[in-house]
mmCIF file of C-alpha atoms in Angstrom:
data_model
loop_
_atom_site.group_PDB
_atom_site.id
_atom_site.type_symbol
_atom_site.label_atom_id
_atom_site.label_comp_id
_atom_site.label_asym_id
_atom_site.label_seq_id
_atom_site.Cartn_x
_atom_site.Cartn_y
_atom_site.Cartn_z
ATOM 1 C CA ALA A 890 -0.043 -0.025 -0.032
ATOM 2 C CA GLY A 891 0.979 3.610 -0.353
ATOM 3 C CA VAL A 892 2.463 5.817 -3.134
ATOM 4 C CA HIS A 893 5.690 4.935 -4.893
ATOM 5 C CA ALA A 894 7.212 7.830 -6.674
ATOM 6 C CA VAL A 895 9.898 6.808 -9.242
ATOM 7 C CA ALA A 896 12.067 8.812 -11.809
ATOM 8 C CA THR A 897 14.064 7.223 -14.613
ATOM 9 C CA SER A 898 16.549 8.524 -17.151
ATOM 10 C CA ALA A 899 15.028 11.948 -17.827
ATOM 11 C CA VAL A 900 15.470 12.905 -14.205
ATOM 12 C CA ARG A 901 18.678 10.919 -13.752
ATOM 13 C CA GLU A 902 20.422 12.756 -16.506
ATOM 14 C CA ALA A 903 19.025 16.164 -15.973
ATOM 15 C CA VAL A 904 21.343 18.680 -14.513
ATOM 16 C CA ASN A 905 18.645 19.821 -12.315
ATOM 17 C CA GLY A 906 17.261 16.422 -11.349
ATOM 18 C CA ALA A 907 17.919 16.717 -7.703
ATOM 19 C CA ASP A 908 16.260 20.000 -7.645
ATOM 20 C CA PHE A 909 13.319 18.672 -9.339
ATOM 21 C CA CYS A 910 13.014 15.847 -6.784
ATOM 22 C CA ARG A 911 13.181 18.242 -3.834
ATOM 23 C CA ARG A 912 10.449 20.314 -5.377
ATOM 24 C CA VAL A 913 8.335 17.332 -5.881
ATOM 25 C CA ALA A 914 8.710 16.143 -2.306
ATOM 26 C CA ARG A 915 8.090 19.727 -0.999
ATOM 27 C CA GLN A 916 4.885 20.170 -3.000
ATOM 28 C CA THR A 917 3.487 16.739 -2.727
ATOM 29 C CA GLY A 918 5.010 15.222 0.353
ATOM 30 C CA PHE A 919 6.249 12.155 -1.816
ATOM 31 C CA ALA A 920 9.860 11.256 -1.820
ATOM 32 C CA VAL A 921 10.972 10.474 -5.433
ATOM 33 C CA LYS A 922 13.336 7.538 -5.847
ATOM 34 C CA VAL A 923 15.645 8.063 -8.855
ATOM 35 C CA LEU A 924 16.320 4.646 -10.366
ATOM 36 C CA SER A 925 19.929 3.826 -11.482
ATOM 37 C CA GLY A 926 20.375 2.318 -14.955
ATOM 38 C CA ALA A 927 20.907 -1.094 -13.353
ATOM 39 C CA GLU A 928 17.788 -0.879 -11.282
ATOM 40 C CA GLU A 929 15.637 0.347 -14.209
ATOM 41 C CA ALA A 930 16.778 -2.701 -16.246
ATOM 42 C CA ARG A 931 16.232 -4.981 -13.414
ATOM 43 C CA LEU A 932 12.588 -3.723 -12.800
ATOM 44 C CA THR A 933 11.887 -3.763 -16.637
ATOM 45 C CA ILE A 934 12.943 -7.357 -16.742
ATOM 46 C CA ALA A 935 10.539 -8.223 -13.877
ATOM 47 C CA GLY A 936 7.713 -6.413 -15.530
ATOM 48 C CA VAL A 937 8.104 -7.985 -18.945
ATOM 49 C CA LEU A 938 8.783 -11.510 -17.834
ATOM 50 C CA SER A 939 5.805 -11.365 -15.532
ATOM 51 C CA SER A 940 3.655 -11.646 -18.624
ATOM 52 C CA VAL A 941 5.670 -13.048 -21.599
ATOM 53 C CA GLN A 942 7.040 -16.592 -21.786
ATOM 54 C CA THR A 943 10.567 -16.538 -23.309
ATOM 55 C CA ARG A 944 13.423 -18.527 -24.301
ATOM 56 C CA ASP A 945 16.622 -18.764 -22.164
ATOM 57 C CA LEU A 946 18.151 -15.679 -23.961
ATOM 58 C CA CYS A 947 16.078 -12.603 -24.896
ATOM 59 C CA LEU A 948 16.640 -8.941 -25.846
ATOM 60 C CA ILE A 949 14.260 -6.523 -24.311
ATOM 61 C CA VAL A 950 13.702 -3.245 -26.145
ATOM 62 C CA ASP A 951 12.074 -0.169 -24.773
ATOM 63 C CA ILE A 952 11.792 2.809 -27.073
ATOM 64 C CA GLY A 953 10.884 5.837 -24.926
ATOM 65 C CA GLY A 954 10.565 9.590 -25.371
ATOM 66 C CA GLY A 955 14.121 10.467 -24.613
ATOM 67 C CA SER A 956 16.010 7.279 -24.904
ATOM 68 C CA THR A 957 15.945 3.509 -26.054
ATOM 69 C CA GLU A 958 16.841 0.825 -23.587
ATOM 70 C CA LEU A 959 18.289 -2.484 -24.687
ATOM 71 C CA ILE A 960 18.493 -5.353 -22.136
ATOM 72 C CA LEU A 961 20.072 -8.700 -22.886
ATOM 73 C CA VAL A 962 18.616 -11.274 -20.569
ATOM 74 C CA ARG A 963 19.532 -14.901 -19.820
ATOM 75 C CA ASP A 964 17.183 -16.899 -17.414
ATOM 76 C CA GLY A 965 15.691 -13.739 -16.101
ATOM 77 C CA LEU A 966 18.951 -11.895 -15.216
ATOM 78 C CA PRO A 967 20.495 -9.125 -17.110
ATOM 79 C CA LEU A 968 23.763 -9.868 -19.125
ATOM 80 C CA HIS A 969 24.047 -6.522 -20.585
ATOM 81 C CA ALA A 970 22.135 -3.205 -20.635
ATOM 82 C CA ALA A 971 22.427 -0.035 -22.600
ATOM 83 C CA SER A 972 20.601 3.145 -22.631
ATOM 84 C CA ILE A 973 20.900 4.856 -26.038
ATOM 85 C CA ARG A 974 20.077 8.543 -26.048
ATOM 86 C CA LEU A 975 17.755 8.216 -28.931
ATOM 87 C CA GLY A 976 14.087 8.805 -28.346
ATOM 88 C CA VAL A 977 10.860 9.527 -30.257
ATOM 89 C CA VAL A 978 10.056 12.991 -28.826
ATOM 90 C CA HIS A 979 13.459 14.409 -29.716
ATOM 91 C CA LEU A 980 13.471 12.779 -33.211
ATOM 92 C CA SER A 981 9.905 14.020 -33.888
ATOM 93 C CA GLU A 982 10.668 17.681 -32.714
ATOM 94 C CA SER A 983 14.019 17.992 -34.307
ATOM 95 C CA LEU A 984 13.470 16.184 -37.737
ATOM 96 C CA LEU A 985 9.775 16.147 -38.649
ATOM 97 C CA HIS A 986 8.331 19.461 -39.362
ATOM 98 C CA CYS A 987 6.236 19.004 -42.466
ATOM 99 C CA ASP A 988 2.756 17.552 -42.437
ATOM 100 C CA PRO A 989 2.859 14.859 -43.566
ATOM 101 C CA PRO A 990 6.623 14.403 -43.284
ATOM 102 C CA SER A 991 8.559 15.139 -46.587
ATOM 103 C CA GLN A 992 10.668 12.505 -48.191
ATOM 104 C CA PRO A 993 13.892 14.345 -47.248
ATOM 105 C CA GLU A 994 12.798 14.449 -43.618
ATOM 106 C CA LEU A 995 12.191 10.662 -43.576
ATOM 107 C CA LEU A 996 15.467 10.010 -45.256
ATOM 108 C CA SER A 997 17.144 12.239 -42.637
ATOM 109 C CA LEU A 998 15.145 10.439 -39.807
ATOM 110 C CA ARG A 999 16.336 7.056 -40.889
ATOM 111 C CA ALA A 1000 19.838 8.180 -41.431
ATOM 112 C CA ASN A 1001 20.000 9.900 -38.053
ATOM 113 C CA ILE A 1002 18.703 6.636 -36.214
ATOM 114 C CA ARG A 1003 21.200 4.435 -38.191
ATOM 115 C CA ASP A 1004 24.251 6.662 -37.458
ATOM 116 C CA ARG A 1005 23.397 7.263 -33.697
ATOM 117 C CA PHE A 1006 22.020 3.926 -32.852
ATOM 118 C CA ASP A 1007 24.876 2.032 -34.536
ATOM 119 C CA ALA A 1008 27.505 4.365 -32.902
ATOM 120 C CA ALA A 1009 26.052 3.685 -29.381
ATOM 121 C CA LEU A 1010 25.842 -0.056 -29.966
ATOM 122 C CA ALA A 1011 29.516 -0.196 -30.920
ATOM 123 C CA HIS A 1012 30.374 1.945 -27.904
ATOM 124 C CA ASP A 1013 27.992 0.556 -25.088
ATOM 125 C CA PHE A 1014 26.867 -2.829 -26.355
ATOM 126 C CA SER A 1015 29.783 -4.262 -28.218
ATOM 127 C CA SER A 1016 30.342 -7.211 -25.918
ATOM 128 C CA ALA A 1017 26.721 -8.297 -26.443
ATOM 129 C CA LEU A 1018 26.658 -7.883 -30.141
ATOM 130 C CA PRO A 1019 27.922 -11.529 -31.154
ATOM 131 C CA ALA A 1020 24.953 -13.052 -29.281
ATOM 132 C CA LEU A 1021 22.284 -11.116 -30.921
ATOM 133 C CA SER A 1022 21.070 -13.635 -33.561
ATOM 134 C CA PRO A 1023 17.421 -14.211 -34.262
ATOM 135 C CA SER A 1024 18.071 -17.946 -34.191
ATOM 136 C CA SER A 1025 19.113 -17.803 -30.483
ATOM 137 C CA VAL A 1026 17.560 -14.574 -29.081
ATOM 138 C CA HIS A 1027 13.999 -13.855 -28.451
ATOM 139 C CA LEU A 1028 13.151 -10.149 -29.185
ATOM 140 C CA ILE A 1029 10.646 -8.597 -26.746
ATOM 141 C CA GLY A 1030 9.276 -5.120 -26.910
ATOM 142 C CA THR A 1031 7.615 -3.096 -24.209
ATOM 143 C CA ALA A 1032 6.371 0.506 -23.495
ATOM 144 C CA GLY A 1033 4.110 2.976 -25.436
ATOM 145 C CA THR A 1034 5.836 2.972 -28.911
ATOM 146 C CA ILE A 1035 5.729 -0.758 -29.410
ATOM 147 C CA THR A 1036 2.424 -1.497 -27.766
ATOM 148 C CA THR A 1037 0.816 1.195 -29.986
ATOM 149 C CA LEU A 1038 2.255 -0.451 -33.048
ATOM 150 C CA ALA A 1039 0.763 -3.677 -31.813
ATOM 151 C CA ALA A 1040 -2.607 -2.092 -31.275
ATOM 152 C CA ILE A 1041 -2.489 -0.646 -34.720
ATOM 153 C CA ASP A 1042 -1.543 -3.891 -36.083
ATOM 154 C CA LEU A 1043 -4.548 -5.600 -34.186
ATOM 155 C CA LYS A 1044 -6.813 -2.548 -35.381
ATOM 156 C CA MET A 1045 -8.005 -2.104 -31.828
ATOM 157 C CA THR A 1046 -10.828 0.170 -31.103
ATOM 158 C CA GLN A 1047 -10.407 -0.183 -27.341
ATOM 159 C CA TYR A 1048 -6.985 -0.976 -25.918
ATOM 160 C CA ASP A 1049 -6.882 -4.537 -24.420
ATOM 161 C CA PRO A 1050 -3.629 -5.377 -22.499
ATOM 162 C CA ALA A 1051 -4.474 -9.097 -22.687
ATOM 163 C CA ARG A 1052 -4.464 -9.038 -26.538
ATOM 164 C CA ILE A 1053 -1.339 -6.799 -26.670
ATOM 165 C CA THR A 1054 0.779 -9.059 -24.378
ATOM 166 C CA ASN A 1055 2.323 -11.817 -26.516
ATOM 167 C CA HIS A 1056 1.145 -10.452 -29.776
ATOM 168 C CA CYS A 1057 3.721 -11.230 -32.461
ATOM 169 C CA LEU A 1058 4.418 -8.074 -34.544
ATOM 170 C CA SER A 1059 6.016 -8.717 -37.861
ATOM 171 C CA ARG A 1060 8.702 -6.550 -39.540
ATOM 172 C CA SER A 1061 6.572 -6.523 -42.640
ATOM 173 C CA ALA A 1062 3.556 -5.307 -40.678
ATOM 174 C CA THR A 1063 5.683 -2.629 -39.049
ATOM 175 C CA VAL A 1064 7.113 -1.545 -42.549
ATOM 176 C CA ALA A 1065 3.417 -1.107 -43.735
ATOM 177 C CA ILE A 1066 2.333 0.851 -40.678
ATOM 178 C CA PHE A 1067 5.333 3.150 -41.023
ATOM 179 C CA HIS A 1068 4.666 4.077 -44.686
ATOM 180 C CA HIS A 1069 0.908 4.255 -44.117
ATOM 181 C CA LEU A 1070 1.188 6.734 -41.285
ATOM 182 C CA ALA A 1071 4.034 8.659 -42.725
ATOM 183 C CA ALA A 1072 1.970 9.418 -45.752
ATOM 184 C CA MET A 1073 -0.874 10.864 -43.805
ATOM 185 C CA LYS A 1074 -1.423 14.258 -42.391
ATOM 186 C CA ARG A 1075 -1.363 14.504 -38.601
ATOM 187 C CA LYS A 1076 -5.134 14.993 -38.253
ATOM 188 C CA GLN A 1077 -5.764 11.908 -40.345
ATOM 189 C CA ARG A 1078 -3.634 9.727 -38.066
ATOM 190 C CA THR A 1079 -6.068 10.315 -35.130
ATOM 191 C CA SER A 1080 -8.623 8.289 -36.788
ATOM 192 C CA ILE A 1081 -6.369 5.183 -37.051
ATOM 193 C CA ALA A 1082 -7.655 2.187 -34.741
ATOM 194 C CA GLY A 1083 -5.118 1.559 -32.068
ATOM 195 C CA LEU A 1084 -3.342 4.905 -32.270
ATOM 196 C CA GLU A 1085 -3.582 6.558 -28.901
ATOM 197 C CA LYS A 1086 -4.223 10.398 -28.893
ATOM 198 C CA GLY A 1087 -1.053 12.201 -28.462
ATOM 199 C CA ARG A 1088 1.103 9.692 -30.312
ATOM 200 C CA GLU A 1089 0.204 10.887 -33.793
ATOM 201 C CA ASP A 1090 3.690 12.392 -34.453
ATOM 202 C CA LEU A 1091 5.739 10.042 -32.188
ATOM 203 C CA VAL A 1092 4.673 6.770 -33.788
ATOM 204 C CA ILE A 1093 6.481 7.526 -36.959
ATOM 205 C CA PRO A 1094 10.045 7.884 -35.446
ATOM 206 C CA GLY A 1095 9.094 5.029 -33.005
ATOM 207 C CA ALA A 1096 8.407 2.700 -35.918
ATOM 208 C CA ALA A 1097 11.614 3.813 -37.869
ATOM 209 C CA LEU A 1098 13.639 3.052 -34.638
ATOM 210 C CA LEU A 1099 12.146 -0.452 -34.306
ATOM 211 C CA LEU A 1100 12.617 -1.255 -37.943
ATOM 212 C CA HIS A 1101 16.258 -0.177 -37.755
ATOM 213 C CA LEU A 1102 16.752 -2.592 -34.711
ATOM 214 C CA MET A 1103 15.085 -5.488 -36.566
ATOM 215 C CA ASN A 1104 16.904 -4.823 -39.732
ATOM 216 C CA ARG A 1105 20.131 -4.389 -37.992
ATOM 217 C CA PHE A 1106 20.072 -7.925 -36.554
ATOM 218 C CA GLY A 1107 17.679 -9.703 -38.995
ATOM 219 C CA PHE A 1108 14.694 -10.196 -36.640
ATOM 220 C CA GLU A 1109 11.549 -10.893 -38.625
ATOM 221 C CA THR A 1110 9.184 -10.646 -35.518
ATOM 222 C CA ILE A 1111 8.996 -9.028 -32.023
ATOM 223 C CA THR A 1112 6.790 -10.333 -29.198
ATOM 224 C CA VAL A 1113 5.079 -7.386 -27.648
ATOM 225 C CA SER A 1114 4.595 -6.985 -23.702
ATOM 226 C CA ASP A 1115 2.137 -4.733 -22.182
ATOM 227 C CA GLY A 1116 4.036 -5.316 -18.939
ATOM 228 C CA GLY A 1117 7.239 -3.296 -18.327
ATOM 229 C CA LEU A 1118 8.855 -0.897 -15.882
ATOM 230 C CA LEU A 1119 5.640 0.175 -14.143
ATOM 231 C CA GLU A 1120 4.781 -3.526 -13.487
ATOM 232 C CA GLY A 1121 8.290 -4.243 -12.348
ATOM 233 C CA ILE A 1122 8.031 -1.391 -9.830
ATOM 234 C CA LEU A 1123 4.759 -2.762 -8.515
ATOM 235 C CA ILE A 1124 6.119 -6.374 -8.238
ATOM 236 C CA ASP A 1125 9.249 -5.017 -6.406
ATOM 237 C CA ALA A 1126 7.135 -2.962 -3.986
ATOM 238 C CA TYR A 1127 4.939 -6.024 -3.250
ATOM 239 C CA THR A 1128 7.853 -8.325 -2.782
ATOM 240 C CA GLN A 1129 9.613 -6.096 -0.380
ATOM 241 C CA THR A 1130 6.486 -5.379 1.540
ATOM 242 C CA HIS A 1131 5.665 -9.195 1.930
ATOM 243 C CA ASN A 1132 9.202 -10.062 2.799
ATOM 244 C CA THR A 1133 9.537 -7.765 5.806
#
């Protein structure tokens, strides 16, 4: 029971993150726990694996607003984790200005993702790269970008976590969604079944990011999990409460 206030990479990396936490505590009375990268990875694993059945080795991807998290997991334990400072909000705001996005903008988006993603992989994830083969690794996606793509693929008129979890989203379906949405005006996208209001712009760079990851390693499908960091936080809080 009670309130658990948790902050992740945005506050962790902000120059005024500590000031922000103090202000929240002062105005709300809730102490904010800033998760380390290792804690965030551990809790994300717990949330994802609470709902998705997986092979011994899996790669969990979380495409967020400010960063993309990659976690290589064996038997429920993190082998390697990386936070790539490449997120859908920054990509959308900095690169996509036309409505619908122009072809030069889309080319720039893909080039930006490729260059920055691959550079970060080589720097932060190099020791894990040899293991990332679709034949031995189960690719799992969590959080808003990937669950939104799954909801669009399923043509959901009402979001259903039970249908989202364990949905197999194919690369070909993601390509089709990307091109379909990128050709539409922002207002038209709001009528797409499964597309949550407020993600009309963000889903395009999100799909581009996911496609680059899948293309980079040859993944034809990704298993989607509605469970993620939030569920991991709740599981952890419950476990601590009942073990004391």
